[in-house]
Coordinates of C-alpha atoms in Angstrom, one line a residue:
X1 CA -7.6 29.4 0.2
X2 CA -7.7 32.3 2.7
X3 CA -4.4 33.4 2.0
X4 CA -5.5 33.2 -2.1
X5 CA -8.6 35.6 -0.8
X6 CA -6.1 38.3 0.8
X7 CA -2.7 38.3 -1.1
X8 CA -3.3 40.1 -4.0
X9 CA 0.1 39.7 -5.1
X10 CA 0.3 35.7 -4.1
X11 CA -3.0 35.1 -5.9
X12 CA -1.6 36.6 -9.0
X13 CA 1.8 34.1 -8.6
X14 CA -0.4 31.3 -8.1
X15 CA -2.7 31.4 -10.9
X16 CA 0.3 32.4 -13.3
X17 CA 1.6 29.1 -11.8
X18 CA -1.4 27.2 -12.2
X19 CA -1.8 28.1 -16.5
X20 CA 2.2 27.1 -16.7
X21 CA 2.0 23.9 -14.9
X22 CA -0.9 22.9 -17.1
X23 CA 0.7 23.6 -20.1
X24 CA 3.9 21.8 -18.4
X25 CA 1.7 18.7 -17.0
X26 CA -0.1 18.0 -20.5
X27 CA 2.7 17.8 -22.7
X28 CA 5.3 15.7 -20.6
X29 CA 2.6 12.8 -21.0
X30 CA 1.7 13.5 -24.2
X31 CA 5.5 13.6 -25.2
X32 CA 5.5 9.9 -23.5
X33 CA 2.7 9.0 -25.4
X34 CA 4.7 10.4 -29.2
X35 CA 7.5 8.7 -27.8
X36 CA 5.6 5.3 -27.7
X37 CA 4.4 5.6 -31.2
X38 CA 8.2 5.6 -32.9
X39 CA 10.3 2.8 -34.0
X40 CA 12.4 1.3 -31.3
X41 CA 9.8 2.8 -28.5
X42 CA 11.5 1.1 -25.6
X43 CA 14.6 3.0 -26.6
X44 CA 12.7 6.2 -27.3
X45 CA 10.4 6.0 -24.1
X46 CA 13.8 5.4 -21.9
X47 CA 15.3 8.6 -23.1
X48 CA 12.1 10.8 -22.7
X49 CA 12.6 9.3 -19.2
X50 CA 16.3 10.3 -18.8
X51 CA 15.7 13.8 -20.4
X52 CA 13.0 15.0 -18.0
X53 CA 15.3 13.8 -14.7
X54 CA 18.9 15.2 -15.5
X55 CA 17.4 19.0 -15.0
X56 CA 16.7 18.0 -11.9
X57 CA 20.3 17.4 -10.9
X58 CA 21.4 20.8 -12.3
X59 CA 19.2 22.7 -10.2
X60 CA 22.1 23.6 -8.2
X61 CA 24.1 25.5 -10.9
X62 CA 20.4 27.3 -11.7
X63 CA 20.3 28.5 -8.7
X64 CA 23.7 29.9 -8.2
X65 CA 22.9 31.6 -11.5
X66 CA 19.6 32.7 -10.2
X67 CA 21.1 34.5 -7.3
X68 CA 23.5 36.2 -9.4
X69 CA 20.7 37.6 -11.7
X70 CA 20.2 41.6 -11.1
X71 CA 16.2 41.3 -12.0
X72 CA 14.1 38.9 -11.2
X73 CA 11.3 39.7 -12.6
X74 CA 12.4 40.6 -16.1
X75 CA 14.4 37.5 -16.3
X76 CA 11.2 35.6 -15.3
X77 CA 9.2 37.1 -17.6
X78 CA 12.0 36.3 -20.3
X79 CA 12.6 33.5 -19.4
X80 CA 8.2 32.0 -19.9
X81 CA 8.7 34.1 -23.2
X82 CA 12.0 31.9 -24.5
X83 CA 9.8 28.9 -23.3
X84 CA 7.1 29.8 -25.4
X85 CA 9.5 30.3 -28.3
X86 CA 10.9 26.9 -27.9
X87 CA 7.4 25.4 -27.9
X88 CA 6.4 27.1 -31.0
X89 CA 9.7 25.2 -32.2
X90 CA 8.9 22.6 -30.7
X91 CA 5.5 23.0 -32.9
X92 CA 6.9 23.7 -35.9
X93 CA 9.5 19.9 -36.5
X94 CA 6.0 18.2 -34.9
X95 CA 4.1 19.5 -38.0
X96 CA 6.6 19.4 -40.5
X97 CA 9.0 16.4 -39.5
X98 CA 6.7 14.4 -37.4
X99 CA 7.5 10.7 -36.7
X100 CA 10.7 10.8 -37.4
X101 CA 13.6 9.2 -35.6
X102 CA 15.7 12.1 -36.1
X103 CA 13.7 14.9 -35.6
X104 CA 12.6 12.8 -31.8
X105 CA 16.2 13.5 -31.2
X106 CA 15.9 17.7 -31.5
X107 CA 12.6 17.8 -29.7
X108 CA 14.1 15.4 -26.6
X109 CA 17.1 18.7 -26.8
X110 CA 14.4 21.3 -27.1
X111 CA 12.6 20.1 -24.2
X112 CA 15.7 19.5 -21.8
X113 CA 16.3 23.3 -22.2
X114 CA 12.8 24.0 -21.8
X115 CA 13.1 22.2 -18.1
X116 CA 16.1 23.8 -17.5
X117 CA 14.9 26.9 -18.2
X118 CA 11.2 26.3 -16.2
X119 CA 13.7 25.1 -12.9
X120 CA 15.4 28.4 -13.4
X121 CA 12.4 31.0 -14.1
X122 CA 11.1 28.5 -10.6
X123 CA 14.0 29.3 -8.6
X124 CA 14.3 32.9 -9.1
X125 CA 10.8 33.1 -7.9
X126 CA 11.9 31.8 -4.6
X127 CA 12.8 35.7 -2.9
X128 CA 9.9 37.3 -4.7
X129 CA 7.7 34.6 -2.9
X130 CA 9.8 35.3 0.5
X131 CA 8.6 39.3 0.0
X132 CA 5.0 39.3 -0.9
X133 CA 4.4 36.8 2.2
X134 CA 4.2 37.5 5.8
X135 CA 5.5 35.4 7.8
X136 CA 2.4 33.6 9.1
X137 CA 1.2 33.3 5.8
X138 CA 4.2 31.0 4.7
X139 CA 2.8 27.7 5.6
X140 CA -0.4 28.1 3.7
X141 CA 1.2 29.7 0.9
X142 CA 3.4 26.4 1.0
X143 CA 0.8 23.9 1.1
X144 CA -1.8 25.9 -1.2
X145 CA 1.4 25.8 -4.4
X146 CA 1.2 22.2 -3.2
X147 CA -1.9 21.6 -3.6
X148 CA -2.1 22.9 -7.3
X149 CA 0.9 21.3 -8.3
X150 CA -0.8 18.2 -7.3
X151 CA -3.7 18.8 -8.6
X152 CA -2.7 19.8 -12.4
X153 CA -0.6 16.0 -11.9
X154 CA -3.5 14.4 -11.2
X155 CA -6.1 15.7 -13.7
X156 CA -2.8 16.5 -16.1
X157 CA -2.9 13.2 -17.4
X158 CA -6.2 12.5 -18.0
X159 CA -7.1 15.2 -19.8
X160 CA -4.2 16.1 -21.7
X161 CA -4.9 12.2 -23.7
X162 CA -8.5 12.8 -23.8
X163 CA -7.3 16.5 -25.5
X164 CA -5.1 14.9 -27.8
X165 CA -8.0 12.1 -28.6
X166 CA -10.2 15.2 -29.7
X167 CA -7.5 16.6 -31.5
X168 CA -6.9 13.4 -33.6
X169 CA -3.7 12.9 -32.1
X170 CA -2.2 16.1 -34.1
X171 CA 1.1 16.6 -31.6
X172 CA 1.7 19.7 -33.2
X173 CA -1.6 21.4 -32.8
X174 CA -1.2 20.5 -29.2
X175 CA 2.4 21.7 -28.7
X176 CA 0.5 24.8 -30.0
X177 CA -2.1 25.1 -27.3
X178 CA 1.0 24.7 -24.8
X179 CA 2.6 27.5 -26.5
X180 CA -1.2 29.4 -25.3
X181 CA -1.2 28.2 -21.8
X182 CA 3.1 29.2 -21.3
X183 CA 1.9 33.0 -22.8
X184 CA -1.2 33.3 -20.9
X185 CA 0.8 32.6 -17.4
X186 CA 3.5 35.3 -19.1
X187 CA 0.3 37.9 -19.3
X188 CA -1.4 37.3 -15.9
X189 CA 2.6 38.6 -14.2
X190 CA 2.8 41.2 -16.5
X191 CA -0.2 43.0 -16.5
X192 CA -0.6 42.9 -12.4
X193 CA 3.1 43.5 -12.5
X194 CA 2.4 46.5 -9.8
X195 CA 1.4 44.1 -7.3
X196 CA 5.2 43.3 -7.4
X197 CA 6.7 46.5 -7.2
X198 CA 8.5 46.3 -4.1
X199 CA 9.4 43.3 -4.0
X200 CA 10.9 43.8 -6.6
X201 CA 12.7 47.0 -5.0
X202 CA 13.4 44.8 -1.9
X203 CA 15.2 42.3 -3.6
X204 CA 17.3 45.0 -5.8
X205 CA 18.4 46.2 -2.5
X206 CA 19.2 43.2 -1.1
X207 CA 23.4 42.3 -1.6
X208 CA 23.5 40.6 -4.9
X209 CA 26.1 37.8 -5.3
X210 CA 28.9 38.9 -7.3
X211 CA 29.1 37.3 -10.6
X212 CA 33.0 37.4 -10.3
X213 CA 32.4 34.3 -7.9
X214 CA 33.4 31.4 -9.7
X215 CA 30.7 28.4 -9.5
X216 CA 32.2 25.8 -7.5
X217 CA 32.9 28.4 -5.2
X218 CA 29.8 29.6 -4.9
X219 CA 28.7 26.6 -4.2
X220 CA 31.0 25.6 -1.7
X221 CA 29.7 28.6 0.1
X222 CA 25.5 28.0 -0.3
X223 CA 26.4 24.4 1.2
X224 CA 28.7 25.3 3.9
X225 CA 25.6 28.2 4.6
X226 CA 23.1 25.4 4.5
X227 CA 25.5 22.9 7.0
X228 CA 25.9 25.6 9.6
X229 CA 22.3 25.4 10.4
X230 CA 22.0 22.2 12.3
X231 CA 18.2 21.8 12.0
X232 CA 18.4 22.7 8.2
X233 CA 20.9 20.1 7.3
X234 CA 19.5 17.6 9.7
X235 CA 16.0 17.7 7.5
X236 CA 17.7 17.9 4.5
X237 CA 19.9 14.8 4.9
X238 CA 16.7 13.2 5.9
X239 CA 14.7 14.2 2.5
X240 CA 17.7 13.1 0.9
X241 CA 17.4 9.6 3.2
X242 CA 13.5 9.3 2.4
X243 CA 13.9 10.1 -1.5
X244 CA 16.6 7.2 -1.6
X245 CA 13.8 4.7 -0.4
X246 CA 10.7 6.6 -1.7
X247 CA 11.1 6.8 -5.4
X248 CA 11.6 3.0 -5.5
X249 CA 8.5 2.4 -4.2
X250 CA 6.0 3.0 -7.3
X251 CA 8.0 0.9 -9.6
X252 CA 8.4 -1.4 -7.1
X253 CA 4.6 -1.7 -6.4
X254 CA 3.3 -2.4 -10.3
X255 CA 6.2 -5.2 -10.0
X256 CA 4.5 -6.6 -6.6
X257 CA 1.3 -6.8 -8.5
X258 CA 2.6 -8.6 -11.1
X259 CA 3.1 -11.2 -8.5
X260 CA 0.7 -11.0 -5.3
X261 CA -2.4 -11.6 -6.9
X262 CA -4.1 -11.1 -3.7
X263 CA -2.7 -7.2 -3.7
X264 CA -5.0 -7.1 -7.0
X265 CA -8.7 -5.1 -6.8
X266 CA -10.2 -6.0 -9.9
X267 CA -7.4 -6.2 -12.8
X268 CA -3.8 -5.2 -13.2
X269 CA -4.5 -1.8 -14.4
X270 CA -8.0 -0.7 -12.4
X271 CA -5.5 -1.6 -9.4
X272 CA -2.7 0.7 -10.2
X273 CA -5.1 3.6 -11.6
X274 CA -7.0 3.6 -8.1
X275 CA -4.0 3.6 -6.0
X276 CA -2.7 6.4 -7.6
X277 CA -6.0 8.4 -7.6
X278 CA -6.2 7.5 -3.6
X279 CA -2.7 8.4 -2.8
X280 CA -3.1 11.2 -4.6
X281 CA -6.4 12.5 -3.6
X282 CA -5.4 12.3 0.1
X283 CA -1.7 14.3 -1.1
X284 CA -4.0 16.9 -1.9
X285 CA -6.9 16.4 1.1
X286 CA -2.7 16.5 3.5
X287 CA -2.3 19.6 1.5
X288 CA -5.7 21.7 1.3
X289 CA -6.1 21.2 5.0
X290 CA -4.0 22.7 7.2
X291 CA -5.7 22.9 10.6
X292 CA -5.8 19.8 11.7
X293 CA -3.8 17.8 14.8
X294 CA -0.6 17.1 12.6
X295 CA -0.3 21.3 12.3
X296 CA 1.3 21.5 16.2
X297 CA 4.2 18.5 15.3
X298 CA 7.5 19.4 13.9
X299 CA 8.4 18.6 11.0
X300 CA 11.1 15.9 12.2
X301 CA 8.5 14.4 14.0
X302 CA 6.0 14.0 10.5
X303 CA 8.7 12.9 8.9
X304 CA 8.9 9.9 11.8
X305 CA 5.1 9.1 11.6
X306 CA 5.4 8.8 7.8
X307 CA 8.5 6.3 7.8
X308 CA 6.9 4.2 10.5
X309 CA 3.7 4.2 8.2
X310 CA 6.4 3.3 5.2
X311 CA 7.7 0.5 7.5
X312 CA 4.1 -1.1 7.7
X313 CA 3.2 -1.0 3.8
X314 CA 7.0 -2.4 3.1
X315 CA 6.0 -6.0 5.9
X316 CA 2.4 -6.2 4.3
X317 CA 3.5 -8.1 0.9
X318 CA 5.1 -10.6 3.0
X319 CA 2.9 -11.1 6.1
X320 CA -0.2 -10.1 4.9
X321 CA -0.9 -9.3 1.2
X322 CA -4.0 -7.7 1.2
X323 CA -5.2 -4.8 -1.1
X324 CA -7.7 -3.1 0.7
X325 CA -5.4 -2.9 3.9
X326 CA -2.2 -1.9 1.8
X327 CA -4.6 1.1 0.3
X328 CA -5.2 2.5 3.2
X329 CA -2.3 2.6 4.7
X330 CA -0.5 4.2 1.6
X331 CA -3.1 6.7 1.8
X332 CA -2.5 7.7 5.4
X333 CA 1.2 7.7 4.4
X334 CA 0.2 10.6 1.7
X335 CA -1.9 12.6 3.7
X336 CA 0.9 12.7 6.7
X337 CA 4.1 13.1 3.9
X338 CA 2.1 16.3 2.1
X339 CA 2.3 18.0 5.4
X340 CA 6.1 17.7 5.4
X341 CA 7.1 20.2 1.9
X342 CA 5.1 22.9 3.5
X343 CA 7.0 22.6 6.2
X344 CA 10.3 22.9 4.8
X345 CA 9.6 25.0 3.1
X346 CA 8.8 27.2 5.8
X347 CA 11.8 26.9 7.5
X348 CA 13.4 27.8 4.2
X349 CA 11.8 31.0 3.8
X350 CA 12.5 31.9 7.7
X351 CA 16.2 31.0 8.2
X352 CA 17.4 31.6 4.1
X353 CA 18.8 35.1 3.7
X354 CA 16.8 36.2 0.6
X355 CA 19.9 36.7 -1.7
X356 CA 20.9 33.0 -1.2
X357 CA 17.0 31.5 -1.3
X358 CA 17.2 30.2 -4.8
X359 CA 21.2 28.7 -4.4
X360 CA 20.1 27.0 -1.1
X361 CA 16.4 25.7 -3.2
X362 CA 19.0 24.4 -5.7
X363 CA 21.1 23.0 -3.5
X364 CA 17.9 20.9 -1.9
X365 CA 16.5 19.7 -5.1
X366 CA 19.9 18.2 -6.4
X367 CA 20.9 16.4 -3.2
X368 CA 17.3 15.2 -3.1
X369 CA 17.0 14.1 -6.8
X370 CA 20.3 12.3 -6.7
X371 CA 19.6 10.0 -4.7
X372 CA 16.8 8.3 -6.8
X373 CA 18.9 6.8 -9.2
X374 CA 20.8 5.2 -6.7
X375 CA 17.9 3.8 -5.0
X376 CA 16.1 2.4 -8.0
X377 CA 18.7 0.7 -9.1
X378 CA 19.1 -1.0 -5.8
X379 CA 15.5 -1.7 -4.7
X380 CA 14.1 -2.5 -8.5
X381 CA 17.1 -4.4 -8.7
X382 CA 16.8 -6.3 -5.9
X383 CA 12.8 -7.2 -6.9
X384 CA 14.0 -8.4 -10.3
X385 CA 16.7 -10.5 -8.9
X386 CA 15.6 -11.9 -5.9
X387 CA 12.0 -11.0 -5.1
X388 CA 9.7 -8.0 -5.0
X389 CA 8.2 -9.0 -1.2
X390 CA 12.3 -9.2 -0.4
X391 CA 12.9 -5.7 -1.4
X392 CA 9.9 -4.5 0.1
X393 CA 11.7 -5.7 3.6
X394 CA 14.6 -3.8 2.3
X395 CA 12.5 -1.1 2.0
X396 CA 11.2 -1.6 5.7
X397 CA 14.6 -2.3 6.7
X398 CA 15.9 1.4 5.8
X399 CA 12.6 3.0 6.8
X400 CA 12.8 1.4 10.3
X401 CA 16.2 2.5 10.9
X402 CA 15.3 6.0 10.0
X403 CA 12.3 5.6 12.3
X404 CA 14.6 4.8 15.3
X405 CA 16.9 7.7 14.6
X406 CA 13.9 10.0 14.4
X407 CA 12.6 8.4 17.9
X408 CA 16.5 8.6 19.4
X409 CA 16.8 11.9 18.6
X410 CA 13.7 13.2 19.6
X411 CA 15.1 15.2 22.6
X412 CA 17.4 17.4 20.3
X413 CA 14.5 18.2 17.8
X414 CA 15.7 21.7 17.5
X415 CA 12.4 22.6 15.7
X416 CA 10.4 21.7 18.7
X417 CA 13.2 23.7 21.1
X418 CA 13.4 26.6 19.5
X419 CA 9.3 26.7 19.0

């Protein structure tokens, strides 16, 4: 919060960011929620599903075009405005065509772009962030845009149904009030737009990449950039390595519950709803503070903690299924893992040249997100199959290995060395 206090210019970013995640936040549930109400709603709830994940994986291709835009700022500030636009579309077949099978299939479109175009507007953010920060302010700027992004998650949901309750479930009046939050974040950039001045200057001074490049050829270049750096590519291969295993792991859990009765704490759904609100609760406790014992480790090192934490919660269902103990050990694991972004994302913001931050922050987020797929498939396959308590070992399996590596390589922790 001190860095909030004394950045003018960060303070400004940050509560621009907090009005556009709301509006973001409430409507991807309540989009779920419209889904559900249409015939053939398992079809219709799948491709909401699919639609908000596939942006994900072109976050490479955004970024390359993010690096190659001339002004940042201007294309930001077009960009929320085109958003808004879309939303009042978005508003307009919710009123008029509502219900609909084939009006569900233009808004599932109109929201795609809209991600697209959020990832993008996200990503060219990346070297104005890199200029209004010192460098010791990185790593609470970091964990403070962590924090808030957690935060709108967690109260996201709840209140954007309770909203829609009050509203009499009118999806188009809410779309509407979306449309107000995306403009209000537009406003609070422009009108303190002086606090971004030179950044701005510094960043239109900085070597632009040529838009003669051809794409795959960019590309080839941000990821041979991004392998050169040993400890970069070392920590990325390991996100990539945790996010294989990791995204499994909620899915998997409502399926254990299904079956370990003893995992239970009152019913199926009080179970699920205060798991979430724990993990999540310490996410943001790992986030807010940032002076504490885990500050002086490296990130390599947090990342080792949390997978031999991972390692314990994957042998509980089998050897000892109880809730309580499972709870608190998937808390610790949240509280250690939201120290880990920050961290990154530190080292992204030190060793990135600012003309190639938001080709290398696309690069990250595509090798990252592909991987999920994959590992769903093979750990909620495996639980439907076989047994959920035998992919949870899977899932101790993989984290243990990556545990050992972590431990093996300890001595060439090039974070630690160059510290």
């Amino acid at each position: 919060m001190h860095i909030a206090k004394n950045n003018i210019a960060f303070r400004v970013m940050i509560i621009a960011q907090f009005f556009n995640n709301i509006g973001s936040s409430f409507f991807n549930i309540v989009f779920l929620v419209y889904a559900a109400t249409l015939p053939n709603k398992t079809f219709t709830v799948t491709l909401v599903a699919v639609a908000e994940f596939l942006p994900s994986l072109l976050s490479v291709f955004l970024g390359n075009f993010a690096d190659k835009t001339s002004n940042h700022l201007r294309a930001w500030a077009i960009s929320r405005l085109t958003q808004a636009a879309i939303f009042l579309g978005v508003t307009v077949i919710l009123w008029r065509f509502g219900g609909r099978l084939d009006s569900f299939f233009g808004l599932v479109i109109l929201i795609f772009i809209v991600d697209i175009i959020v990832i993008y507007s996200n990503l060219l953010m990346k070297p104005v962030s890199r200029y209004i920060l010192a460098d010791h302010e990185i790593h609470d700027a970091m964990s403070l845009e962590q924090a808030v992004s957690i935060t709108v998650s967690m109260i996201g949901s709840f209140v954007g149904i309770g909203m829609l309750g009050l509203l009499n479930q009118n999806y188009a009046l809410f779309s509407l009030m979306n449309v107000t939050m995306f403009i209000i974040a537009w406003f609070i950039m422009v009108i303190n737009h002086k606090y971004f001045q030179l950044a701005e200057k510094n960043i239109e001074s900085a070597p632009i990449v040529s838009i003669k490049t051809g794409m795959f050829k960019h590309l080839q270049i941000t990821f041979n950039y991004v392998r050169k750096d040993t400890l970069f590519f070392q920590l990325l291969l390991l996100a990539t390595a945790i996010n294989f295993v990791g995204t499994s792991m909620s899915g998997l859990f409502n399926l254990t519950l299904l079956h370990t009765n003893s995992l239970i704490i009152g019913n199926f759904g009080t179970t699920v709803a205060l798991f979430g609100a724990v993990e999540s609760i310490f996410m943001l406790l790992g986030s807010i503070i940032t002076h504490d014992f885990l500050r002086q480790l490296t990130t390599k090192q947090l990342i080792g903690i949390a997978c031999i934490i991972s390692v314990f919660i994957g042998l509980l269902p089998t050897f000892y299924p109880n809730g309580i103990l499972w709870m608190v050990l998937m808390a610790t694991s949240a509280y250690v893992s939201a120290k880990v972004n920050p961290k990154i994302g530190v080292i992204i913001m030190q060793r990135v040249s600012s003309d190639k931050l938001a080709s290398v922050g696309g690069l990250i987020n595509t090798m990252v997100m592909s991987s999920a797929p994959v590992g769903q498939i093979l750990f909620l396959g495996a639980a439907n199959i076989i047994s959920p308590s035998f992919s949870w070992l899977l899932v101790a399996l993989l984290f243990s290995l990556l545990a050992i590596y972590i431990i093996m390589t300890n001595k060439q922790d090039l974070e630690k060395v160059e510290n």
